[in-house]
Short mmCIF file of C-alpha atoms in Angstrom, two decimals:
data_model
loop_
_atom_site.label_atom_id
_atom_site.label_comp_id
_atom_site.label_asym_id
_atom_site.label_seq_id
_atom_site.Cartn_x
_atom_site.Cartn_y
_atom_site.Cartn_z
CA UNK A 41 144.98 47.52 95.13
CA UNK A 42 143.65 45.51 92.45
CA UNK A 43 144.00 41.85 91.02
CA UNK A 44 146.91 42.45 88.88
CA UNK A 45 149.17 44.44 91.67
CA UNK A 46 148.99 41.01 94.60
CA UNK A 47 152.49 40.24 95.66
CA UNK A 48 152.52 36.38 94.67
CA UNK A 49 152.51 34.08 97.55
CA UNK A 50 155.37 31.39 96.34
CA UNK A 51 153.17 28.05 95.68
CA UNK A 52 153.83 25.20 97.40
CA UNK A 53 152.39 21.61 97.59
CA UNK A 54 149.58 20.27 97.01
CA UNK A 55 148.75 21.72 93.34
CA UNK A 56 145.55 20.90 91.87
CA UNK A 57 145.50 18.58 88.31
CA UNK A 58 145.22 20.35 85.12
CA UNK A 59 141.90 20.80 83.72
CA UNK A 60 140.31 21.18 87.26
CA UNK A 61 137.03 23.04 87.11
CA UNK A 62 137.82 26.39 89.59
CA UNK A 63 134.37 28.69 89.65
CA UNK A 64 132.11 30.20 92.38
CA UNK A 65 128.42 29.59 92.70
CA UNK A 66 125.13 31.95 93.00
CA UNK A 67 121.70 31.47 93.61
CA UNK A 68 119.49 33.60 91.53
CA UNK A 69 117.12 34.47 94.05
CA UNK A 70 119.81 35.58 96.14
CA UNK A 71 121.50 38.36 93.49
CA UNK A 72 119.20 38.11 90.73
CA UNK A 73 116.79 41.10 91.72
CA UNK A 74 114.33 42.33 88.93
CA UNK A 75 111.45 40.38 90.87
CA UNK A 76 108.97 41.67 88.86
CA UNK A 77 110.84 42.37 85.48
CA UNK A 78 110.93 40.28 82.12
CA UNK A 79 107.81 37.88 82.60
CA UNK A 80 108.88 36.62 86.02
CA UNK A 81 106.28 35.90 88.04
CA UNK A 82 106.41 35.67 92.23
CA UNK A 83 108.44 32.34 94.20
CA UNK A 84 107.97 30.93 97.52
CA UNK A 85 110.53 33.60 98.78
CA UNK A 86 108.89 36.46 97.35
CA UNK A 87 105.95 35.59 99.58
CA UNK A 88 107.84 34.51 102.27
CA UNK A 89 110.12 37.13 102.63
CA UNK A 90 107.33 39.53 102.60
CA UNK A 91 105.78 37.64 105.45
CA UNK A 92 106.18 39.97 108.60
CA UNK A 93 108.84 38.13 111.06
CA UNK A 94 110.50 35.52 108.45
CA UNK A 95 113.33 37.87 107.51
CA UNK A 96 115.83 40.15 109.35
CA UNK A 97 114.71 43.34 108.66
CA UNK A 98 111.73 42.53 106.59
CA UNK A 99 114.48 42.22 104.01
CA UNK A 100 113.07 40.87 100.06
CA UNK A 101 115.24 39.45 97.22
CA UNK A 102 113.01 42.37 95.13
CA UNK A 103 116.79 43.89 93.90
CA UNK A 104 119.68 41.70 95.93
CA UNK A 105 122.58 42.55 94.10
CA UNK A 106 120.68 43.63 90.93
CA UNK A 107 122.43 41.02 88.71
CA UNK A 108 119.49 40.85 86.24
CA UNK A 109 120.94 44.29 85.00
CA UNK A 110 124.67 43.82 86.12
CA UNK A 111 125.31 40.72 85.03
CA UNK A 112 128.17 42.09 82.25
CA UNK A 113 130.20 43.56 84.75
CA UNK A 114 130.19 40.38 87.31
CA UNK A 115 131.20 38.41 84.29
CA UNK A 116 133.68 40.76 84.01
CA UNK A 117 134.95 40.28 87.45
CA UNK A 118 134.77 36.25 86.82
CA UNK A 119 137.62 37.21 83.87
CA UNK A 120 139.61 39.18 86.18
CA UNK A 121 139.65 36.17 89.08
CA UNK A 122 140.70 33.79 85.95
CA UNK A 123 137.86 31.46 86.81
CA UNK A 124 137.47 28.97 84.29
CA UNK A 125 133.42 28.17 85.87
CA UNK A 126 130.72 29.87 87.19
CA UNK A 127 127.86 28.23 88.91
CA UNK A 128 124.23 29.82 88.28
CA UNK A 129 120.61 28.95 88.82
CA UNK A 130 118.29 29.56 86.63
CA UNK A 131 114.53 31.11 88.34
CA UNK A 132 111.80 28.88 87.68
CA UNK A 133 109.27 31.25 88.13
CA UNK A 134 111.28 33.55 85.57
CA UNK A 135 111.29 31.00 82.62
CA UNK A 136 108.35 29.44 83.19
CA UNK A 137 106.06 32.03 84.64
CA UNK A 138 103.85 30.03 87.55
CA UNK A 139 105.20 27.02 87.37
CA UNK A 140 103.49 25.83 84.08
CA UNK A 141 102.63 26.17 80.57
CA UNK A 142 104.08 28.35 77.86
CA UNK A 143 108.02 29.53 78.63
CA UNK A 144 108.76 33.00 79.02
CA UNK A 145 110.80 34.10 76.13
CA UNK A 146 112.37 37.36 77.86
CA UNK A 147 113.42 35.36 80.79
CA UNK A 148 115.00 32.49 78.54
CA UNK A 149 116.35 35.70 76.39
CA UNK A 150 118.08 37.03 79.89
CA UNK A 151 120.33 33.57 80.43
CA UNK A 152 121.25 33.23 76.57
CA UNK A 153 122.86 36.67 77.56
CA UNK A 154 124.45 35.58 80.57
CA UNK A 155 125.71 32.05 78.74
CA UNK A 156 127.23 34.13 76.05
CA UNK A 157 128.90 36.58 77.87
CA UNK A 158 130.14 33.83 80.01
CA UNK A 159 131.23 31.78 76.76
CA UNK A 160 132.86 34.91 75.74
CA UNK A 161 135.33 35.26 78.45
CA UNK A 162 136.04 31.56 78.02
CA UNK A 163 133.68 30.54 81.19
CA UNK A 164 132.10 27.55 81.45
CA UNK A 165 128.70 28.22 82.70
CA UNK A 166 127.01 25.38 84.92
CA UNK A 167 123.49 25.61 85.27
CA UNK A 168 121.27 24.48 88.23
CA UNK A 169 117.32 24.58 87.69
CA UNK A 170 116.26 24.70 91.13
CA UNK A 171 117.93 26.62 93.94
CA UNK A 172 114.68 26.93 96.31
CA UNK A 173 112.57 29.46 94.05
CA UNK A 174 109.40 27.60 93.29
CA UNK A 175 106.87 29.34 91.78
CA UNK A 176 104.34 30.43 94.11
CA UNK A 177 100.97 28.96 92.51
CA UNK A 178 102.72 25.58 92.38
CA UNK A 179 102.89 25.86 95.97
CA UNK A 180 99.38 26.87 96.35
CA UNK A 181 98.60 23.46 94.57
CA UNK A 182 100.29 21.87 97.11
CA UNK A 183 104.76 22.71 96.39
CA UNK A 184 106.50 19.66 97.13
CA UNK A 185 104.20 18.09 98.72
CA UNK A 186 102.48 16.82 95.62
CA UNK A 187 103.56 14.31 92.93
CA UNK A 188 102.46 16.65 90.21
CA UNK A 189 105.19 19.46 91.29
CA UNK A 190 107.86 16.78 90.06
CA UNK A 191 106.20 16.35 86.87
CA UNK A 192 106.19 19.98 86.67
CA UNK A 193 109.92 20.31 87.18
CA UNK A 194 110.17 18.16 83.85
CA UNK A 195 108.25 19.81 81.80
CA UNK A 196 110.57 23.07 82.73
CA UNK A 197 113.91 21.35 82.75
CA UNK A 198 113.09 20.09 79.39
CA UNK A 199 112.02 23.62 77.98
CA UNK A 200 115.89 25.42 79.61
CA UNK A 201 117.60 22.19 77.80
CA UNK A 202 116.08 22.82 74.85
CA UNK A 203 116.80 26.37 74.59
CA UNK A 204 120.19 26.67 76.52
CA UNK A 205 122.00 22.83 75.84
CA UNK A 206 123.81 23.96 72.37
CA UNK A 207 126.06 26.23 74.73
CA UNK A 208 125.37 24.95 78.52
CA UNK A 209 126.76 21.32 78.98
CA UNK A 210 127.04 21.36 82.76
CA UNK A 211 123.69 20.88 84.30
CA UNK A 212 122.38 20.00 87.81
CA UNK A 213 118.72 19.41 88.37
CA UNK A 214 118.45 20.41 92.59
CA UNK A 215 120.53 22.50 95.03
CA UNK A 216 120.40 20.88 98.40
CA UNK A 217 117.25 18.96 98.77
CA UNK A 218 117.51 18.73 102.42
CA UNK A 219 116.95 22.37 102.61
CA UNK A 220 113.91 22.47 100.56
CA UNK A 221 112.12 19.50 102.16
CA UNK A 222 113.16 20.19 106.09
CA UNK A 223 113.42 23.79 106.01
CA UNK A 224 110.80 24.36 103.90
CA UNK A 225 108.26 21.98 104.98
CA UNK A 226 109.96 20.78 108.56
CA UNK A 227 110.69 23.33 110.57
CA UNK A 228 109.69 26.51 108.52
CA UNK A 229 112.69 28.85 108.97
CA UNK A 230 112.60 28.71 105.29
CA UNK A 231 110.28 28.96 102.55
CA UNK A 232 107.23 28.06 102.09
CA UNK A 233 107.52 27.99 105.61
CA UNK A 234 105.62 25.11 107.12
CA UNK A 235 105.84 23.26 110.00
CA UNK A 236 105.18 19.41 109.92
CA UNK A 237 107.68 17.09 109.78
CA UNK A 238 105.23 14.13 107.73
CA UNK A 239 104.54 17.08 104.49
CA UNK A 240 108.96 17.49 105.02
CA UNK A 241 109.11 13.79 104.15
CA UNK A 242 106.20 14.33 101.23
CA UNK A 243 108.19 16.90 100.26
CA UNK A 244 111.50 14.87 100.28
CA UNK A 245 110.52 12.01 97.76
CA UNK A 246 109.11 14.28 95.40
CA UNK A 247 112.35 16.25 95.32
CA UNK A 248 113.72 13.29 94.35
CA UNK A 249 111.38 12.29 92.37
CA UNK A 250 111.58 16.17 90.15
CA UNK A 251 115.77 15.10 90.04
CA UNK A 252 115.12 11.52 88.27
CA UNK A 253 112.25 12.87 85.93
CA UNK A 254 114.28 15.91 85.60
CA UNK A 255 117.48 13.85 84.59
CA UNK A 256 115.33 11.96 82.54
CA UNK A 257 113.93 15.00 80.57
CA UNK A 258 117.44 16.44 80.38
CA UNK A 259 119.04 13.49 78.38
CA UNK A 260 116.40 13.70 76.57
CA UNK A 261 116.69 17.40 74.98
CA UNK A 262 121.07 17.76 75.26
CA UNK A 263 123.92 16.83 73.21
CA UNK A 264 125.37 13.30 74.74
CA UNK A 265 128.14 14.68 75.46
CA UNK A 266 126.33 16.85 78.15
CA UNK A 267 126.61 16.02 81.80
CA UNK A 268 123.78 15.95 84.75
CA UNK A 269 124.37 15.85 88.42
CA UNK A 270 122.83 16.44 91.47
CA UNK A 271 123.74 18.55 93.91
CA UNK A 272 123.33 17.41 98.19
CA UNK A 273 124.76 19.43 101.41
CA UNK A 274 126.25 16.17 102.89
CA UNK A 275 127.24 16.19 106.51
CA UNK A 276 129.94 14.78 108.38
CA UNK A 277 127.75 13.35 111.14
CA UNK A 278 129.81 12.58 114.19
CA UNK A 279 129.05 11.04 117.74
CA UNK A 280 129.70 12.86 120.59
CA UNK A 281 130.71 9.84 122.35
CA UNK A 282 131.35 6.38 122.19
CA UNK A 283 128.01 4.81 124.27
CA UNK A 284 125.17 2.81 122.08
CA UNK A 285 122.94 5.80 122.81
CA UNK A 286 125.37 8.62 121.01
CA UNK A 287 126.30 6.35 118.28
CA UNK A 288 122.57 5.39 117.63
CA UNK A 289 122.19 9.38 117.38
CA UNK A 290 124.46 9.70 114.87
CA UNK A 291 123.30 6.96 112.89
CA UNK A 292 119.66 8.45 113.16
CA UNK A 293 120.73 11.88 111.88
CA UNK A 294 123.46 10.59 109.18
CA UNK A 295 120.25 8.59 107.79
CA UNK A 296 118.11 12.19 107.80
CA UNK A 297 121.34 14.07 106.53
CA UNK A 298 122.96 11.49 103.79
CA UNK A 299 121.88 8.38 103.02
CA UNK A 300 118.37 9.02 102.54
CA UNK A 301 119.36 11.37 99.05
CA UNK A 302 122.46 8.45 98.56
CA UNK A 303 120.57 5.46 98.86
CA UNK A 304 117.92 6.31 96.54
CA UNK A 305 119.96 8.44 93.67
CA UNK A 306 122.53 5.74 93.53
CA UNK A 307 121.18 2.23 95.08
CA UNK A 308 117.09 2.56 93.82
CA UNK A 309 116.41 1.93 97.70
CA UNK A 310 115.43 4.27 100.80
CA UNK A 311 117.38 2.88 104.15
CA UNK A 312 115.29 0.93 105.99
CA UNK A 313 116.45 2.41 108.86
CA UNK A 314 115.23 5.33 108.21
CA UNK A 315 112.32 4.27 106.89
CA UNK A 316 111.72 2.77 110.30
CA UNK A 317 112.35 5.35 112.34
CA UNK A 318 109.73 7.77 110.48
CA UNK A 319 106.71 4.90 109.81
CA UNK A 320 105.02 6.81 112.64
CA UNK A 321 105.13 10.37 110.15
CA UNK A 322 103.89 8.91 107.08
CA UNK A 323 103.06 5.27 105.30
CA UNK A 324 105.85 4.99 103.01
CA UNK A 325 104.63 2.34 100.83
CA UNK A 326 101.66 4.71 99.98
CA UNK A 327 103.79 7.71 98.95
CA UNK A 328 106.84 5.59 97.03
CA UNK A 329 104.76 4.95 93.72
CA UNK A 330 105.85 1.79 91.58
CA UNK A 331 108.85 3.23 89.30
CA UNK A 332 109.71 6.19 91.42
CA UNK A 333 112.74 4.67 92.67
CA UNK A 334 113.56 3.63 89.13
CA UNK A 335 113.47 6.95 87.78
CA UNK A 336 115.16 8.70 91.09
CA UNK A 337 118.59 6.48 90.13
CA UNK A 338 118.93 7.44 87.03
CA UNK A 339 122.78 7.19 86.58
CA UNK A 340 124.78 10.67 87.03
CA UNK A 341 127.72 12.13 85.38
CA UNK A 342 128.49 13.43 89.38
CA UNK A 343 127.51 14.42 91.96
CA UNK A 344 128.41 18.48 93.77
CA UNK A 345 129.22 18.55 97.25
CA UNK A 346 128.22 21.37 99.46
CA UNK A 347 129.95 21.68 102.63
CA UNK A 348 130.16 24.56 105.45
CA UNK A 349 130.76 22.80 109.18
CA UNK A 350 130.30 19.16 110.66
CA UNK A 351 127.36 18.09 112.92
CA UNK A 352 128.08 16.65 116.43
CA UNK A 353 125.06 14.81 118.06
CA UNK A 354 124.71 12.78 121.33
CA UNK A 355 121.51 10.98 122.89
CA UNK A 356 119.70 13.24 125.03
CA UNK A 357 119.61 12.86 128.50
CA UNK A 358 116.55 13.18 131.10
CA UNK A 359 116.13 16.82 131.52
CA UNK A 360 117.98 18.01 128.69
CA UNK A 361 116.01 20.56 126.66
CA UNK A 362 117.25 19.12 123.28
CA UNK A 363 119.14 21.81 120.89
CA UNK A 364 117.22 22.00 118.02
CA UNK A 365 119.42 23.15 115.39
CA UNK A 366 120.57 22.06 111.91
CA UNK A 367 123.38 20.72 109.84
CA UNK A 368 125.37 24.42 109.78
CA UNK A 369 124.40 25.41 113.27
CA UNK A 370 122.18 27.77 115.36
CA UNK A 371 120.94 28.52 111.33
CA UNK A 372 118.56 26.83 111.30
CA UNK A 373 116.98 26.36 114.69
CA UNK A 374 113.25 27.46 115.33
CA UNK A 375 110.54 26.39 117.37
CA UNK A 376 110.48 23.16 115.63
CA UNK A 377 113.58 21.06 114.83
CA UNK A 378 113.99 20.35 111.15
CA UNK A 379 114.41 16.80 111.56
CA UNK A 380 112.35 14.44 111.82
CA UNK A 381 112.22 11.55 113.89
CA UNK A 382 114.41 13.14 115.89
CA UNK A 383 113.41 12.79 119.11
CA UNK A 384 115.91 12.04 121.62
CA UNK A 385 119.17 13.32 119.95
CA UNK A 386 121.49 16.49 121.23
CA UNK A 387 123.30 18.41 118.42
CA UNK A 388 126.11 19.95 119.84
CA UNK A 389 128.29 22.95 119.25
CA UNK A 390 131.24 21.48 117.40
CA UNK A 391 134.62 22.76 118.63
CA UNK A 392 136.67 25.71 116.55
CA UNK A 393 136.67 28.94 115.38
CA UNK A 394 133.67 30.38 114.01
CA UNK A 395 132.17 32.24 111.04
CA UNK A 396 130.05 35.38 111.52
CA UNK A 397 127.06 32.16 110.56
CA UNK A 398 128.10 30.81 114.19
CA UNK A 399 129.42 28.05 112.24
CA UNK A 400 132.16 26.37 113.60
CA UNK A 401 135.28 26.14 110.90
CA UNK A 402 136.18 22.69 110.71
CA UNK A 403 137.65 21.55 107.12
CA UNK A 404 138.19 17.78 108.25
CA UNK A 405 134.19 17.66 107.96
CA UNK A 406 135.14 18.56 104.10
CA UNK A 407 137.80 15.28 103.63
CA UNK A 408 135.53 13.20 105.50
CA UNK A 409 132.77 13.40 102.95
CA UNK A 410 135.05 13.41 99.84
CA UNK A 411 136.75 9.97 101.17
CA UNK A 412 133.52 8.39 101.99
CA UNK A 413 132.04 8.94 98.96
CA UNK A 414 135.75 7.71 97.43
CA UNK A 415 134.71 4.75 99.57
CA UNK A 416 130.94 4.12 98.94
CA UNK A 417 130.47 5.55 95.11
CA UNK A 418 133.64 4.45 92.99
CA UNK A 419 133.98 5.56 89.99
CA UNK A 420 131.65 8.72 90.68
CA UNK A 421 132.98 11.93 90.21
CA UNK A 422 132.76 14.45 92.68
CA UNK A 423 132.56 18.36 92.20
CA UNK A 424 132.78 20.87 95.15
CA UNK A 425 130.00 22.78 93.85
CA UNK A 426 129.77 24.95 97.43
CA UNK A 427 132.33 26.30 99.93
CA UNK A 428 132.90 29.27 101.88
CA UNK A 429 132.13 31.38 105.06
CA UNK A 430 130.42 34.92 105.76
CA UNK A 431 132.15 37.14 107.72
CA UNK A 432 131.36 40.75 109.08
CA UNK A 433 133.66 42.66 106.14
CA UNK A 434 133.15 46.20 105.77
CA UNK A 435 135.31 48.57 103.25
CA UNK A 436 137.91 50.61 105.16
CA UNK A 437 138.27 54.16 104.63
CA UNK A 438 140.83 53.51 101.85
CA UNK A 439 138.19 51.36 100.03
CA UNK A 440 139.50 48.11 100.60
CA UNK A 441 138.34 45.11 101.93
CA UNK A 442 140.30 42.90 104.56
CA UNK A 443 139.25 39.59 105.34
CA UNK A 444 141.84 37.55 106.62
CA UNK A 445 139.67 34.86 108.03
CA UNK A 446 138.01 34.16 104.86
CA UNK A 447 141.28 33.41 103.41
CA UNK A 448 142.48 30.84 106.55
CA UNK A 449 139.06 29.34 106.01
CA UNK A 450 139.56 28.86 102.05
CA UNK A 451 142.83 27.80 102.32
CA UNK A 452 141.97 24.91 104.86
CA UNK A 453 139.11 23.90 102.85
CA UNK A 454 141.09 23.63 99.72
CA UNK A 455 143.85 21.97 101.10
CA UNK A 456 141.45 19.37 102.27
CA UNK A 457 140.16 18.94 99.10
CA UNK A 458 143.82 18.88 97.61
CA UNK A 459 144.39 15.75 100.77
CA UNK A 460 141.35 14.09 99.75
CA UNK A 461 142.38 14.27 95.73
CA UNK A 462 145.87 12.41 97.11
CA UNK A 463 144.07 10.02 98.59
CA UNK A 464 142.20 8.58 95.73
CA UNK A 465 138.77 11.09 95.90
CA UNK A 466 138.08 11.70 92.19
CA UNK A 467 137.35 15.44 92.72
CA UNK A 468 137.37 17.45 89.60
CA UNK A 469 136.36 20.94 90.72
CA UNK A 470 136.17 23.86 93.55
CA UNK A 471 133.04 26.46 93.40
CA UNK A 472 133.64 28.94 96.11
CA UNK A 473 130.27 30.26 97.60
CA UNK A 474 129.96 32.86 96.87
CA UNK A 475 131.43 35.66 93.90
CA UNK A 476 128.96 38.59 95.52
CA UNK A 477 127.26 39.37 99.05
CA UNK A 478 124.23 38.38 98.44
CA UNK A 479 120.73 38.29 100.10
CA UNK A 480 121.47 35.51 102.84
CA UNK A 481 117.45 33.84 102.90
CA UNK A 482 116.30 34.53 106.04
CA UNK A 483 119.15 36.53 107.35
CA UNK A 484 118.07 38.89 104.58
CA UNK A 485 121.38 41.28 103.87
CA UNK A 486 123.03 41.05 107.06
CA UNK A 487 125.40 38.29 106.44
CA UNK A 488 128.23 38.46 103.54
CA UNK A 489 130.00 35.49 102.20
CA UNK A 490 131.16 37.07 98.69
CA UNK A 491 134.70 37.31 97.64
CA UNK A 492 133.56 40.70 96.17
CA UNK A 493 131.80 43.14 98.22
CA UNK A 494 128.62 44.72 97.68
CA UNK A 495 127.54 47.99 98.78
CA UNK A 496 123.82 47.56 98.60
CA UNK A 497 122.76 50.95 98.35
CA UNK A 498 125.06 51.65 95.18
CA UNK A 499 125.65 48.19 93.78
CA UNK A 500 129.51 49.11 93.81
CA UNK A 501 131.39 46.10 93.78
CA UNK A 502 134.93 45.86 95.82
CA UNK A 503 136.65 42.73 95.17
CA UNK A 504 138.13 41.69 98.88
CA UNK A 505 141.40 40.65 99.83
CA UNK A 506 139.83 36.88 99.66
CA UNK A 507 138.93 37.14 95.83
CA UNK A 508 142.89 38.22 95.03
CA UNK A 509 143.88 35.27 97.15
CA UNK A 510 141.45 33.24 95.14
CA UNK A 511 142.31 34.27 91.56
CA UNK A 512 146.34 33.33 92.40
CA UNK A 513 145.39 30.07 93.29
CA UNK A 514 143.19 29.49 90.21
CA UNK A 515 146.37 30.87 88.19
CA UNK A 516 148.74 29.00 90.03
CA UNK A 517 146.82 25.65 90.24
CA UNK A 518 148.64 25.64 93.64
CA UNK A 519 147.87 26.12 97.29
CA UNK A 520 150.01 29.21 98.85
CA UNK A 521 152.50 28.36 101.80
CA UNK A 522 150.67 29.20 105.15
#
């Protein structure tokens, strides 16, 4: 079967405004490949991945889904799905090679060939500089830790603007900060891989810190026309109960999750809550430098939304042994929980079905945000920039591939962000995560959340019964009936 021979679910309400942005997202570290091709020079993954015990099967991002060399024929796929957006990051460590100094002209030279091919088929390409790939020597100066790793970020946003903004006006400056600073630096499931939950708040205000002076340098090299957003993995933080204790929980862990990336980016404060509850990790009013928080709220053309499952919490009770887990589930547990200041709160399992992640499939968590951002930020446009669920596919002897949960999960997801659209959430686009199975961080190749399948030994791509389901809707601007 392929795209053009899907019977044609009959559309029903709720259809999606003209002119909304439909697209799916990548990472490059995760299909990019080529690790040591055109100029590009090792990230924090390379080395951590290669670190004996940090990924499944001592799996490396070394060739993923070889996109460096493939990338014509996944545009080509984009065409066929009708998308009219397609979410990329660009590797730091591929345009500027260590972090630093002169660009890389053959790694610039590979995106101007992605942009135009994506230009070509009438794609708008949206570019992200930093999905989790710093360059390794930064690191060894300190990575996030250090003020001078922001300044860094500039200095490299400014060189892709310059060479990419006549063609790319869709930028965001960082993918899920939270990930960076308190799996990185918290609780070391990912890279660089350390463990201390002070260096995770370090880590945290210079993140924000690179977004404002990356903003800044931006607006400084595009057309004004361009736009520059941000992009956080939100949570719907919810009590487990109604006593002082659970709802003090929550509020603890909806600081850690949300308001300490909202607060800043769009009030020029940090919660002083939160700021509270981790004086005893680090002296705040040494690390916040005068004008940081000036340059952290720059103003934003929107923000992206990424969203995969709710997080239930509760106050521990004496004798519990406290489930140290993250925002998407048993993902990212470890020896260490990622968050800090912590101490004292439960997260549980959240009820529903679950993804092949563990993650339980709940797409009220999705509405929730989108309204309370309706609520908080008026006047800020939202963007879905990540959505989706892996899922143990496989191709079936006739070559096809069947993956009916993927679509129920999709389809409640989108309808939620149809519901939330009704009720006054300025939403303007979907990115489904993710076009291709990819290399999954530390779960190396063994989970798959692409709408097209990818045999890793051969590279053959199988578009699955999800990524037919998907292109209707894009051509139909409509959700299907049930």
């Amino acid at each position: 079967m392929t795209l053009d021979t899907l019977p044609s679910p009959a559309p029903s309400a709720p259809v999606f405004p003209p002119g909304f942005l439909w697209g799916t997202a990548t990472a490059a570290y995760q299909i990019e490949g080529a690790a040591a091709e055109g100029g590009r020079t090792p990230s924090i993954w390379d080395t951590f991945s290669r670190t004996p015990g940090k990924v499944r099967n001592g799996d490396t991002g070394d060739i993923a889904a070889d996109h460096y060399h493939r990338f014509r024929d996944d545009v080509a796929l984009m065409a066929d799905l009708g998308l009219s957006a397609y979410r990329f990051s660009l590797a730091w460590p591929r345009v500027v090679p260590g972090g630093s100094g002169p660009v890389n002209p053959e790694g610039l030279a590979f995106y101007d060939r992605l942009v135009d091919a994506l230009l070509e088929k009438d794609i708008t390409p949206v570019a992200t500089l930093y999905h989790w790939d710093l360059p390794q020597e930064l690191e060894d100066a300190g990575g996030w830790t250090e003020c001078a790793t922001a300044e860094r970020f500039a200095e490299y946003a400014a060189a892709a603007a310059r060479r990419l903004g006549d063609r790319v006006g869709m930028w965001t400056t960082l993918n899920e900060p939270w990930c960076s600073a308190f799996l990185g630096y918290g609780n070391g499931v990912h890279a660089p891989g350390r463990t201390d939950h002070g260096d995770a708040l370090r880590a945290h205000h210079h993140l924000m810190l690179a977004h404002g002076l990356g903003t800044a340098a931006l607006r400084a090299e595009l057309p004004a026309a361009a736009q520059v957003s941000l992009v956080l993995n939100l949570a719907a933080v919810r009590a487990a109960g109604t006593t002082p204790a659970d709802l003090d929980a929550a509020r603890r862990i909806d600081g850690l999750a949300n308001r300490i990336f909202l607060d800043p980016v769009f009030h020029g404060r940090y919660p002083e809550d939160v700021l509270a509850d981790t004086a005893h990790l680090l002296d705040w009013d040494a690390l916040v430098r005068d004008g940081d928080l000036a340059e952290i709220s720059r103003p934003l053309d929107a923000l992206g939304i990424n969203y995969y499952t709710p997080t239930l919490v509760a106050a521990a009770e004496d004798g519990d042994a406290v489930r140290r887990t993250g925002p998407r589930g048993d993902n990212h547990a470890g020896e260490l929980t990622p968050w800090p200041a912590s101490e004292g709160v439960r997260f549980l399992p959240a009820p529903g079905t679950r993804t092949a992640m563990d993650w339980p499939v709940d797409a009220d968590g999705l509405y929730e945000i989108l309204t309370r951002l309706r609520d908080e930020l008026p006047g800020t446009p939202l963007v879905v920039t990540e959505n989706g669920a892996a899922y143990d596919d496989y191709t079936d002897p006739s070559g096809e591939v069947h993956d009916p949960e993927r679509v129920a999960y999709l389809h409640a997801h989108l309808a939620a962000v149809a519901r939330a659209a009704a009720d006054g959430a300025d939403v303007r686009g979907y990115f489904l995560w993710s076009l291709l199975d990819n290399f999954e961080w530390a779960y190396g190749y063994g989970k798959r959340f692409g709408i097209v399948h990818v045999d890793f030994a051969s590279q053959r791509r199988t578009p699955k019964d999800s990524a037919r389901w998907y292109a209707e809707v894009v051509r139909s601007g409509a959700l299907p009936e049930d």
